[in-house]
Amino acid sequence: MKNKLMALCAFVLLLGACTPKQASSPSIIRTDVPERPAGQQDMIQFAADPIADVGIGVVGLGMRGSDAVERLSFVPGCHVAAVCDVEPDRAERSLKYLTDKGLSANSYSGEEESYKKLCEDPSVDLVYICTDWVHHVPVALYAMENGKHVAIEVPSAESLQACWDLVNTSERTRRHCMILENCCYDFFELTALEMAKQGVFGEVIHAEGAYLHNLDPFWKAYWNNWRLDFNQTHRGDLYPTHGFGPVCQVLNIHRGDRLKTLVAMDTDPFNGPKHVEARTGEPCDDFKNGDVTMTMLRTEKGKSILVEHDVLTPRPYNRMYQLVGTDGYAGKYPVQEICLRSEGAENVNYQNLSGEKIYRGENLEKLMAQYRSPILTPELEKMAKEVGGHGGMDFVMDYRLVYCLNNGLPLDMDVYDLAEWCCVTELSRISLDNGCVPVEVPDFTRGGWNKVKGFSYAFAK
């Protein structure tokens, strides 16, 4: 009897040791949401006075900026009014391109703050910013203070403070501040967004986006090697918006839902130091960014997003772009496909692991043709593919920006999109530096995230 009692006690103790205990909730790092300064109003659905012929000043004429000058020369309703770069030869090259086409523009160059002269130029209505990342925000703030609308290449801001500065300046000056996220205008993403809006996937509850791009061949192409230097001195997802922006549109972020909590995890820096050592010939023991960074976000309405960043390994180019709905799925990489629930399956084949109806190839093209985006007219698609810019999506982005300014309409992407998509960089760093703990995502709309129900494009009446 004594032995049985001892055995029973041992079993109870073992059971207690194996039973999961309610873990205490992990602490959440909270971020400040400063009160809106007196007299300011939000920019949700903001529309400025129409501009019949938008004068555009392009600042930064490297890879992105020089391409932008050429594209914009084909966009109806605008003209390149001014160009600017710290390097005079770049400004001269873009100016020559314009003059060879019979077009004229003012040119500013030679000094680090030459952009101020462009921002003060009365012929400029919109400052189109394609500089290195460090100069994005200073140029944008000065431009808005001088009455110009701004459009900023990605990532438009690298810190929470910069995000708030752009939000507050845009609200106070009543000037548009748009992120130039071209991937929101890629043809697959445009169609999948329209399908999601029409309920083809049921309710989209999870999404994935990424920037996986081996930059080994490109590091030296960046002026003064600034991009590798940025990865050496900063930790986190430094380039989140290509994959993140399009899925935020599908999930109606600040249009009925909002980002609430973020958690990040990364690898050690394995390849980064090798690139620095190859460039300098000296050992590198202070490279901050991991080769791979993963960030998970949860929304107010219980949806989730996975974002990845990897520019240091030889993975094939991939923006992931996956939508998971209650009744369907869309994925762009590595194979474009859409999966929908199978109807009336009677005979179950247990050797076939896929129970859904899969659309690929010609069947996918036929399905997607039924859901053409309202902004992508046949004429615009043809023009975009002829002019180019990442397959045409850059041209569609420029066209929509100018169209909205011409007609005095709200832009497709506002300053809150910019802040929400870009804040992942610093929030992921905060999470990583604190042992991968959850971090609260600030509400840049300051309570206005539920004023508009659903993402939509504006059109002239």
CSV table of C-alpha atoms in Angstrom, one decimal:
chain,number,residue,atom,x,y,z
A,1,MET,CA,0.0,0.0,0.0
A,2,LYS,CA,2.8,2.3,0.9
A,3,ASN,CA,4.5,1.6,-2.4
A,4,LYS,CA,1.3,2.3,-4.3
A,5,LEU,CA,0.9,5.6,-2.5
A,6,MET,CA,4.4,6.7,-3.3
A,7,ALA,CA,3.9,5.7,-6.9
A,8,LEU,CA,0.7,7.7,-7.1
A,9,CYS,CA,2.4,10.8,-5.5
A,10,ALA,CA,5.3,10.5,-8.1
A,11,PHE,CA,2.7,10.3,-10.9
A,12,VAL,CA,0.9,13.4,-9.7
A,13,LEU,CA,4.2,15.3,-9.4
A,14,LEU,CA,5.2,14.1,-12.9
A,15,LEU,CA,1.8,15.1,-14.3
A,16,GLY,CA,2.2,18.6,-12.7
A,17,ALA,CA,5.6,18.9,-14.2
A,18,CYS,CA,4.3,18.0,-17.7
A,19,THR,CA,1.2,20.2,-17.6
A,20,PRO,CA,1.8,23.6,-19.3
A,21,LYS,CA,1.4,26.5,-16.9
A,22,GLN,CA,-0.2,29.7,-17.9
A,23,ALA,CA,2.7,31.9,-19.0
A,24,SER,CA,2.6,35.4,-18.0
A,25,SER,CA,2.1,37.8,-20.9
A,26,PRO,CA,5.4,39.1,-22.3
A,27,SER,CA,5.9,42.8,-21.7
A,28,ILE,CA,5.1,45.0,-24.7
A,29,ILE,CA,7.3,47.9,-25.5
A,30,ARG,CA,5.0,50.8,-26.0
A,31,THR,CA,5.8,53.6,-28.4
A,32,ASP,CA,4.8,57.3,-28.0
A,33,VAL,CA,1.9,58.8,-30.0
A,34,PRO,CA,2.4,62.5,-29.6
A,35,GLU,CA,-0.8,64.6,-29.5
A,36,ARG,CA,-1.7,66.3,-32.7
A,37,PRO,CA,-0.5,69.9,-32.4
A,38,ALA,CA,-3.2,72.5,-32.1
A,39,GLY,CA,-4.7,73.6,-35.4
A,40,GLN,CA,-3.7,70.5,-37.3
A,41,GLN,CA,-6.1,68.1,-39.0
A,42,ASP,CA,-5.5,64.7,-40.4
A,43,MET,CA,-4.8,64.1,-44.1
A,44,ILE,CA,-7.2,61.2,-44.5
A,45,GLN,CA,-8.8,61.5,-48.0
A,46,PHE,CA,-7.1,64.9,-48.3
A,47,ALA,CA,-7.4,66.5,-51.8
A,48,ALA,CA,-5.4,69.6,-52.8
A,49,ASP,CA,-6.4,72.1,-55.5
A,50,PRO,CA,-6.1,70.7,-59.0
A,51,ILE,CA,-2.9,71.4,-60.9
A,52,ALA,CA,-3.5,71.3,-64.7
A,53,ASP,CA,0.2,70.7,-65.6
A,54,VAL,CA,2.3,69.5,-62.7
A,55,GLY,CA,5.8,70.9,-62.6
A,56,ILE,CA,8.0,68.2,-61.1
A,57,GLY,CA,11.4,68.7,-59.5
A,58,VAL,CA,13.5,65.6,-59.3
A,59,VAL,CA,16.1,65.5,-56.6
A,60,GLY,CA,18.8,62.8,-56.7
A,61,LEU,CA,19.8,61.6,-60.2
A,62,GLY,CA,21.4,58.3,-59.6
A,63,MET,CA,19.8,55.0,-60.8
A,64,ARG,CA,16.3,55.8,-59.7
A,65,GLY,CA,16.3,59.5,-60.3
A,66,SER,CA,17.6,59.5,-63.8
A,67,ASP,CA,15.1,56.8,-64.8
A,68,ALA,CA,12.3,58.9,-63.2
A,69,VAL,CA,13.2,61.9,-65.3
A,70,GLU,CA,13.0,59.9,-68.5
A,71,ARG,CA,9.7,58.2,-67.5
A,72,LEU,CA,8.1,61.4,-66.4
A,73,SER,CA,8.8,63.0,-69.8
A,74,PHE,CA,6.2,60.6,-71.2
A,75,VAL,CA,3.5,61.0,-68.5
A,76,PRO,CA,0.6,63.2,-69.6
A,77,GLY,CA,-0.4,66.2,-67.4
A,78,CYS,CA,3.1,67.0,-66.1
A,79,HIS,CA,6.6,68.2,-67.1
A,80,VAL,CA,10.0,68.0,-65.4
A,81,ALA,CA,10.5,71.6,-64.3
A,82,ALA,CA,13.8,71.1,-62.5
A,83,VAL,CA,16.5,68.5,-61.8
A,84,CYS,CA,19.0,68.5,-58.9
A,85,ASP,CA,22.0,66.4,-57.8
A,86,VAL,CA,25.0,67.0,-55.6
A,87,GLU,CA,27.1,65.7,-58.5
A,88,PRO,CA,27.1,68.2,-61.4
A,89,ASP,CA,27.6,65.6,-64.1
A,90,ARG,CA,24.5,63.7,-63.2
A,91,ALA,CA,22.4,66.9,-63.4
A,92,GLU,CA,24.0,67.7,-66.7
A,93,ARG,CA,23.2,64.2,-68.0
A,94,SER,CA,19.5,64.4,-67.1
A,95,LEU,CA,19.2,68.0,-68.4
A,96,LYS,CA,20.7,66.9,-71.7
A,97,TYR,CA,18.2,64.1,-72.0
A,98,LEU,CA,15.4,66.7,-71.6
A,99,THR,CA,16.9,69.2,-74.0
A,100,ASP,CA,17.5,66.5,-76.6
A,101,LYS,CA,13.7,65.9,-76.5
A,102,GLY,CA,13.0,69.6,-77.0
A,103,LEU,CA,12.2,70.1,-73.3
A,104,SER,CA,13.6,72.6,-70.8
A,105,ALA,CA,14.2,72.5,-67.1
A,106,ASN,CA,16.1,74.3,-64.4
A,107,SER,CA,19.2,72.6,-63.0
A,108,TYR,CA,20.7,72.8,-59.5
A,109,SER,CA,23.9,70.9,-58.5
A,110,GLY,CA,27.3,71.1,-56.9
A,111,GLU,CA,26.3,71.6,-53.3
A,112,GLU,CA,24.9,69.3,-50.7
A,113,GLU,CA,22.0,71.7,-50.1
A,114,SER,CA,21.3,72.5,-53.8
A,115,TYR,CA,18.0,70.8,-53.2
A,116,LYS,CA,16.8,73.9,-51.3
A,117,LYS,CA,17.0,76.0,-54.5
A,118,LEU,CA,14.9,73.5,-56.3
A,119,CYS,CA,12.3,73.5,-53.4
A,120,GLU,CA,12.2,77.2,-53.6
A,121,ASP,CA,11.7,77.2,-57.4
A,122,PRO,CA,8.2,78.7,-58.2
A,123,SER,CA,8.0,76.4,-61.3
A,124,VAL,CA,8.0,73.3,-59.1
A,125,ASP,CA,4.7,71.9,-57.7
A,126,LEU,CA,5.9,68.5,-56.7
A,127,VAL,CA,9.3,67.5,-55.4
A,128,TYR,CA,10.2,63.9,-56.5
A,129,ILE,CA,12.9,62.6,-54.1
A,130,CYS,CA,15.3,59.8,-55.3
A,131,THR,CA,18.3,60.6,-53.1
A,132,ASP,CA,20.2,58.2,-50.8
A,133,TRP,CA,18.0,57.2,-47.8
A,134,VAL,CA,19.7,59.7,-45.4
A,135,HIS,CA,18.5,62.7,-47.4
A,136,HIS,CA,14.9,61.6,-48.0
A,137,VAL,CA,13.4,63.3,-45.0
A,138,PRO,CA,15.4,66.6,-44.9
A,139,VAL,CA,14.5,67.2,-48.6
A,140,ALA,CA,10.8,66.3,-48.1
A,141,LEU,CA,10.4,68.5,-45.0
A,142,TYR,CA,12.1,71.5,-46.7
A,143,ALA,CA,9.9,71.0,-49.8
A,144,MET,CA,6.6,70.9,-47.8
A,145,GLU,CA,7.7,74.0,-45.8
A,146,ASN,CA,8.0,75.7,-49.2
A,147,GLY,CA,4.6,74.8,-50.3
A,148,LYS,CA,5.5,71.8,-52.5
A,149,HIS,CA,3.9,68.4,-52.6
A,150,VAL,CA,6.4,65.6,-52.1
A,151,ALA,CA,6.8,62.0,-53.4
A,152,ILE,CA,9.6,60.1,-51.7
A,153,GLU,CA,11.4,56.9,-52.9
A,154,VAL,CA,11.5,53.9,-50.6
A,155,PRO,CA,12.2,53.6,-47.8
A,156,SER,CA,10.9,57.1,-47.3
A,157,ALA,CA,11.9,57.2,-43.6
A,158,GLU,CA,14.2,55.1,-41.4
A,159,SER,CA,13.1,56.2,-37.9
A,160,LEU,CA,9.9,56.8,-35.9
A,161,GLN,CA,10.9,60.4,-35.4
A,162,ALA,CA,11.3,60.9,-39.1
A,163,CYS,CA,7.8,59.3,-39.7
A,164,TRP,CA,6.2,61.6,-37.2
A,165,ASP,CA,8.1,64.6,-38.6
A,166,LEU,CA,6.7,63.8,-42.1
A,167,VAL,CA,3.2,63.3,-40.7
A,168,ASN,CA,3.1,66.5,-38.7
A,169,THR,CA,4.6,68.6,-41.5
A,170,SER,CA,2.1,67.2,-44.1
A,171,GLU,CA,-0.8,67.9,-41.7
A,172,ARG,CA,0.4,71.4,-40.9
A,173,THR,CA,1.3,72.5,-44.4
A,174,ARG,CA,-1.6,70.6,-46.1
A,175,ARG,CA,0.8,69.2,-48.7
A,176,HIS,CA,0.7,65.7,-50.0
A,177,CYS,CA,3.5,63.4,-48.8
A,178,MET,CA,3.5,60.1,-50.8
A,179,ILE,CA,5.7,57.1,-50.7
A,180,LEU,CA,6.9,56.0,-54.2
A,181,GLU,CA,6.1,52.3,-53.6
A,182,ASN,CA,6.0,51.0,-57.2
A,183,CYS,CA,5.2,47.4,-56.2
A,184,CYS,CA,1.7,48.5,-55.4
A,185,TYR,CA,1.3,49.0,-59.1
A,186,ASP,CA,2.7,45.7,-60.4
A,187,PHE,CA,0.1,43.9,-62.5
A,188,PHE,CA,-0.3,40.8,-60.3
A,189,GLU,CA,-0.7,42.8,-57.2
A,190,LEU,CA,-3.2,45.2,-58.8
A,191,THR,CA,-5.4,42.2,-59.9
A,192,ALA,CA,-5.1,40.3,-56.6
A,193,LEU,CA,-6.1,43.5,-54.7
A,194,GLU,CA,-9.2,43.8,-56.9
A,195,MET,CA,-10.0,40.1,-56.4
A,196,ALA,CA,-9.7,40.6,-52.6
A,197,LYS,CA,-12.0,43.7,-52.7
A,198,GLN,CA,-14.6,41.6,-54.6
A,199,GLY,CA,-14.4,38.8,-52.0
A,200,VAL,CA,-12.9,36.1,-54.2
A,201,PHE,CA,-10.7,34.9,-51.4
A,202,GLY,CA,-13.3,35.3,-48.7
A,203,GLU,CA,-11.9,37.4,-45.9
A,204,VAL,CA,-8.1,37.8,-46.1
A,205,ILE,CA,-6.7,36.9,-42.7
A,206,HIS,CA,-3.0,36.6,-43.3
A,207,ALA,CA,-0.5,38.1,-45.8
A,208,GLU,CA,3.2,37.8,-46.5
A,209,GLY,CA,5.6,40.2,-48.2
A,210,ALA,CA,9.4,40.4,-48.5
A,211,TYR,CA,12.4,41.9,-50.1
A,212,LEU,CA,14.7,39.0,-51.0
A,213,HIS,CA,17.3,40.3,-53.4
A,214,ASN,CA,20.9,39.3,-53.7
A,215,LEU,CA,22.8,42.7,-53.9
A,216,ASP,CA,26.2,41.2,-54.3
A,217,PRO,CA,26.6,42.6,-57.9
A,218,PHE,CA,25.1,46.0,-57.0
A,219,TRP,CA,26.9,47.2,-53.8
A,220,LYS,CA,29.5,49.3,-55.7
A,221,ALA,CA,26.8,50.9,-57.8
A,222,TYR,CA,25.5,52.9,-54.9
A,223,TRP,CA,27.0,56.4,-54.5
A,224,ASN,CA,29.8,56.4,-52.0
A,225,ASN,CA,28.8,52.8,-51.1
A,226,TRP,CA,26.0,54.2,-48.9
A,227,ARG,CA,23.7,51.2,-49.0
A,228,LEU,CA,26.2,48.7,-47.7
A,229,ASP,CA,27.3,51.2,-45.1
A,230,PHE,CA,23.7,51.5,-43.9
A,231,ASN,CA,23.4,47.8,-43.4
A,232,GLN,CA,26.7,47.8,-41.5
A,233,THR,CA,25.5,50.5,-39.1
A,234,HIS,CA,21.8,49.6,-38.7
A,235,ARG,CA,19.9,46.6,-37.6
A,236,GLY,CA,16.4,45.5,-38.6
A,237,ASP,CA,14.3,45.4,-41.7
A,238,LEU,CA,15.9,48.3,-43.6
A,239,TYR,CA,13.8,47.9,-46.8
A,240,PRO,CA,10.3,46.6,-45.8
A,241,THR,CA,7.9,48.4,-48.1
A,242,HIS,CA,8.1,46.5,-51.4
A,243,GLY,CA,6.5,43.4,-49.9
A,244,PHE,CA,4.7,45.1,-47.1
A,245,GLY,CA,2.9,48.0,-48.8
A,246,PRO,CA,0.8,45.9,-51.3
A,247,VAL,CA,-0.5,43.6,-48.5
A,248,CYS,CA,-1.3,46.5,-46.2
A,249,GLN,CA,-3.6,47.8,-49.0
A,250,VAL,CA,-5.4,44.4,-49.2
A,251,LEU,CA,-5.8,44.4,-45.4
A,252,ASN,CA,-7.2,48.0,-45.4
A,253,ILE,CA,-4.6,49.3,-43.0
A,254,HIS,CA,-5.9,52.6,-41.6
A,255,ARG,CA,-9.0,52.1,-43.7
A,256,GLY,CA,-10.9,49.9,-41.3
A,257,ASP,CA,-8.0,48.1,-39.6
A,258,ARG,CA,-4.7,49.1,-38.1
A,259,LEU,CA,-1.3,47.6,-37.3
A,260,LYS,CA,-1.1,46.9,-33.6
A,261,THR,CA,1.8,44.7,-32.5
A,262,LEU,CA,5.2,43.7,-34.1
A,263,VAL,CA,7.8,41.0,-33.2
A,264,ALA,CA,11.1,40.6,-35.1
A,265,MET,CA,13.9,38.0,-35.2
A,266,ASP,CA,17.1,37.8,-37.2
A,267,THR,CA,20.1,35.8,-38.0
A,268,ASP,CA,23.7,36.8,-37.1
A,269,PRO,CA,25.6,38.8,-39.8
A,270,PHE,CA,27.4,36.0,-41.7
A,271,ASN,CA,27.9,37.5,-45.1
A,272,GLY,CA,27.8,41.3,-44.3
A,273,PRO,CA,31.3,41.4,-42.8
A,274,LYS,CA,32.7,39.6,-45.8
A,275,HIS,CA,31.5,42.3,-48.1
A,276,VAL,CA,33.0,45.1,-46.0
A,277,GLU,CA,36.3,43.1,-45.7
A,278,ALA,CA,36.4,42.7,-49.5
A,279,ARG,CA,35.9,46.4,-50.0
A,280,THR,CA,38.3,47.7,-47.3
A,281,GLY,CA,40.8,44.9,-47.0
A,282,GLU,CA,40.4,45.0,-43.2
A,283,PRO,CA,38.5,42.8,-40.7
A,284,CYS,CA,35.0,43.8,-39.9
A,285,ASP,CA,33.7,42.9,-36.5
A,286,ASP,CA,30.9,45.6,-36.1
A,287,PHE,CA,28.4,44.7,-38.8
A,288,LYS,CA,25.0,45.2,-37.2
A,289,ASN,CA,22.4,43.8,-39.6
A,290,GLY,CA,21.7,40.1,-39.8
A,291,ASP,CA,21.6,38.4,-43.2
A,292,VAL,CA,17.9,37.5,-42.7
A,293,THR,CA,15.4,39.5,-40.7
A,294,MET,CA,11.8,38.3,-40.1
A,295,THR,CA,9.0,40.5,-38.8
A,296,MET,CA,5.5,39.4,-37.7
A,297,LEU,CA,2.7,41.9,-37.2
A,298,ARG,CA,-0.8,41.5,-35.9
A,299,THR,CA,-3.6,43.9,-36.7
A,300,GLU,CA,-6.4,45.3,-34.5
A,301,LYS,CA,-8.9,42.9,-36.1
A,302,GLY,CA,-6.8,39.8,-35.5
A,303,LYS,CA,-5.0,39.4,-38.9
A,304,SER,CA,-1.3,38.7,-39.3
A,305,ILE,CA,1.5,39.7,-41.7
A,306,LEU,CA,4.9,38.2,-42.2
A,307,VAL,CA,7.7,40.4,-43.7
A,308,GLU,CA,11.2,39.3,-44.6
A,309,HIS,CA,14.4,41.1,-45.5
A,310,ASP,CA,17.5,39.5,-47.1
A,311,VAL,CA,19.9,41.2,-49.4
A,312,LEU,CA,23.0,39.3,-48.4
A,313,THR,CA,22.4,35.7,-49.5
A,314,PRO,CA,22.1,34.2,-53.0
A,315,ARG,CA,18.4,33.6,-52.8
A,316,PRO,CA,16.4,34.2,-56.0
A,317,TYR,CA,14.6,37.6,-56.1
A,318,ASN,CA,11.3,37.3,-54.3
A,319,ARG,CA,8.8,39.7,-52.8
A,320,MET,CA,6.7,36.7,-51.5
A,321,TYR,CA,3.4,38.5,-51.9
A,322,GLN,CA,0.9,35.9,-50.6
A,323,LEU,CA,-2.6,36.5,-49.5
A,324,VAL,CA,-4.4,33.8,-47.4
A,325,GLY,CA,-8.1,34.1,-47.2
A,326,THR,CA,-10.9,32.1,-45.6
A,327,ASP,CA,-11.9,30.8,-49.0
A,328,GLY,CA,-8.8,31.4,-51.3
A,329,TYR,CA,-5.2,32.1,-51.7
A,330,ALA,CA,-3.0,34.2,-54.1
A,331,GLY,CA,0.7,33.9,-54.4
A,332,LYS,CA,3.2,35.6,-56.8
A,333,TYR,CA,6.5,33.9,-55.9
A,334,PRO,CA,8.0,31.5,-56.8
A,335,VAL,CA,5.1,30.5,-59.0
A,336,GLN,CA,2.1,32.7,-59.8
A,337,GLU,CA,-1.0,30.9,-58.7
A,338,ILE,CA,-4.4,31.4,-57.2
A,339,CYS,CA,-6.1,28.6,-55.2
A,340,LEU,CA,-9.8,28.5,-54.4
A,341,ARG,CA,-11.9,26.0,-52.5
A,342,SER,CA,-13.0,23.0,-54.5
A,343,GLU,CA,-16.7,22.5,-54.8
A,344,GLY,CA,-18.4,19.2,-54.3
A,345,ALA,CA,-15.4,16.9,-54.2
A,346,GLU,CA,-16.8,13.4,-53.9
A,347,ASN,CA,-13.8,11.1,-54.2
A,348,VAL,CA,-10.9,11.9,-51.8
A,349,ASN,CA,-7.5,10.9,-53.0
A,350,TYR,CA,-5.3,10.7,-50.0
A,351,GLN,CA,-2.1,10.6,-52.2
A,352,ASN,CA,-3.0,14.1,-53.5
A,353,LEU,CA,-2.0,16.6,-50.8
A,354,SER,CA,-3.8,19.5,-52.6
A,355,GLY,CA,-7.5,19.6,-52.1
A,356,GLU,CA,-8.1,23.1,-53.5
A,357,LYS,CA,-8.7,24.2,-57.1
A,358,ILE,CA,-5.4,25.6,-58.5
A,359,TYR,CA,-5.1,28.2,-61.3
A,360,ARG,CA,-1.8,28.6,-63.0
A,361,GLY,CA,-0.7,29.5,-66.5
A,362,GLU,CA,-3.4,30.0,-69.1
A,363,ASN,CA,-6.2,29.2,-66.6
A,364,LEU,CA,-4.8,31.8,-64.2
A,365,GLU,CA,-4.6,34.4,-67.0
A,366,LYS,CA,-8.3,33.8,-67.9
A,367,LEU,CA,-9.3,34.1,-64.2
A,368,MET,CA,-7.4,37.3,-63.6
A,369,ALA,CA,-8.7,38.9,-66.7
A,370,GLN,CA,-12.1,39.0,-65.1
A,371,TYR,CA,-10.7,41.2,-62.3
A,372,ARG,CA,-8.8,44.0,-64.1
A,373,SER,CA,-7.9,46.8,-61.7
A,374,PRO,CA,-10.1,49.9,-62.3
A,375,ILE,CA,-7.0,52.1,-62.7
A,376,LEU,CA,-5.4,49.8,-65.3
A,377,THR,CA,-7.1,50.7,-68.6
A,378,PRO,CA,-5.8,48.9,-71.7
A,379,GLU,CA,-4.4,52.2,-72.9
A,380,LEU,CA,-2.4,52.8,-69.7
A,381,GLU,CA,-1.2,49.2,-69.6
A,382,LYS,CA,0.1,49.4,-73.2
A,383,MET,CA,1.8,52.8,-72.5
A,384,ALA,CA,3.4,51.5,-69.2
A,385,LYS,CA,4.9,48.4,-70.9
A,386,GLU,CA,6.3,50.6,-73.7
A,387,VAL,CA,7.9,53.2,-71.5
A,388,GLY,CA,8.9,50.6,-68.9
A,389,GLY,CA,10.3,51.0,-65.4
A,390,HIS,CA,10.4,47.6,-63.6
A,391,GLY,CA,8.1,46.1,-66.3
A,392,GLY,CA,5.8,49.1,-66.3
A,393,MET,CA,4.7,49.4,-62.7
A,394,ASP,CA,6.9,52.5,-62.2
A,395,PHE,CA,5.0,54.3,-65.0
A,396,VAL,CA,1.6,53.3,-63.6
A,397,MET,CA,2.7,54.8,-60.3
A,398,ASP,CA,3.8,58.0,-61.8
A,399,TYR,CA,0.7,58.2,-64.0
A,400,ARG,CA,-1.6,57.8,-61.0
A,401,LEU,CA,0.2,60.4,-59.0
A,402,VAL,CA,0.0,63.0,-61.7
A,403,TYR,CA,-3.6,62.1,-62.5
A,404,CYS,CA,-4.7,62.7,-58.9
A,405,LEU,CA,-2.8,66.0,-58.8
A,406,ASN,CA,-4.3,67.1,-62.1
A,407,ASN,CA,-7.8,66.3,-60.9
A,408,GLY,CA,-7.6,67.4,-57.2
A,409,LEU,CA,-8.1,63.9,-55.9
A,410,PRO,CA,-6.8,62.1,-52.8
A,411,LEU,CA,-3.7,60.1,-53.7
A,412,ASP,CA,-3.6,56.3,-53.7
A,413,MET,CA,-1.0,56.3,-50.9
A,414,ASP,CA,-1.0,59.0,-48.2
A,415,VAL,CA,1.4,60.1,-45.5
A,416,TYR,CA,0.0,57.5,-43.1
A,417,ASP,CA,0.7,54.7,-45.5
A,418,LEU,CA,4.3,56.1,-45.7
A,419,ALA,CA,4.7,56.1,-41.9
A,420,GLU,CA,3.0,52.7,-41.3
A,421,TRP,CA,5.1,50.9,-43.9
A,422,CYS,CA,8.4,52.6,-43.0
A,423,CYS,CA,8.1,52.4,-39.2
A,424,VAL,CA,8.8,48.6,-39.5
A,425,THR,CA,12.5,49.5,-39.8
A,426,GLU,CA,12.9,51.0,-36.3
A,427,LEU,CA,10.3,48.9,-34.6
A,428,SER,CA,12.0,45.7,-35.8
A,429,ARG,CA,15.3,47.0,-34.4
A,430,ILE,CA,13.6,47.8,-31.1
A,431,SER,CA,12.2,44.3,-30.9
A,432,LEU,CA,15.6,42.7,-31.9
A,433,ASP,CA,17.6,44.7,-29.4
A,434,ASN,CA,15.3,43.7,-26.6
A,435,GLY,CA,15.3,40.0,-27.1
A,436,CYS,CA,12.6,39.8,-29.8
A,437,VAL,CA,9.9,41.1,-27.5
A,438,PRO,CA,6.6,42.5,-28.9
A,439,VAL,CA,6.5,46.2,-29.8
A,440,GLU,CA,3.4,48.3,-30.1
A,441,VAL,CA,2.9,49.9,-33.5
A,442,PRO,CA,1.9,53.6,-33.1
A,443,ASP,CA,-1.3,54.8,-34.7
A,444,PHE,CA,0.0,57.6,-37.0
A,445,THR,CA,-3.6,58.6,-37.8
A,446,ARG,CA,-4.2,59.4,-34.1
A,447,GLY,CA,-7.5,57.6,-33.9
A,448,GLY,CA,-8.6,58.1,-37.6
A,449,TRP,CA,-7.8,54.6,-38.7
A,450,ASN,CA,-11.5,53.6,-38.9
A,451,LYS,CA,-12.9,56.7,-40.6
A,452,VAL,CA,-12.7,55.1,-44.1
A,453,LYS,CA,-13.9,51.6,-44.7
A,454,GLY,CA,-11.8,49.8,-47.3
A,455,PHE,CA,-9.1,50.8,-49.7
A,456,SER,CA,-10.2,52.5,-52.9
A,457,TYR,CA,-8.9,54.5,-55.8
A,458,ALA,CA,-10.2,58.0,-56.6
A,459,PHE,CA,-11.4,59.0,-60.0
A,460,ALA,CA,-12.4,62.3,-61.6
A,461,LYS,CA,-16.2,62.7,-62.1
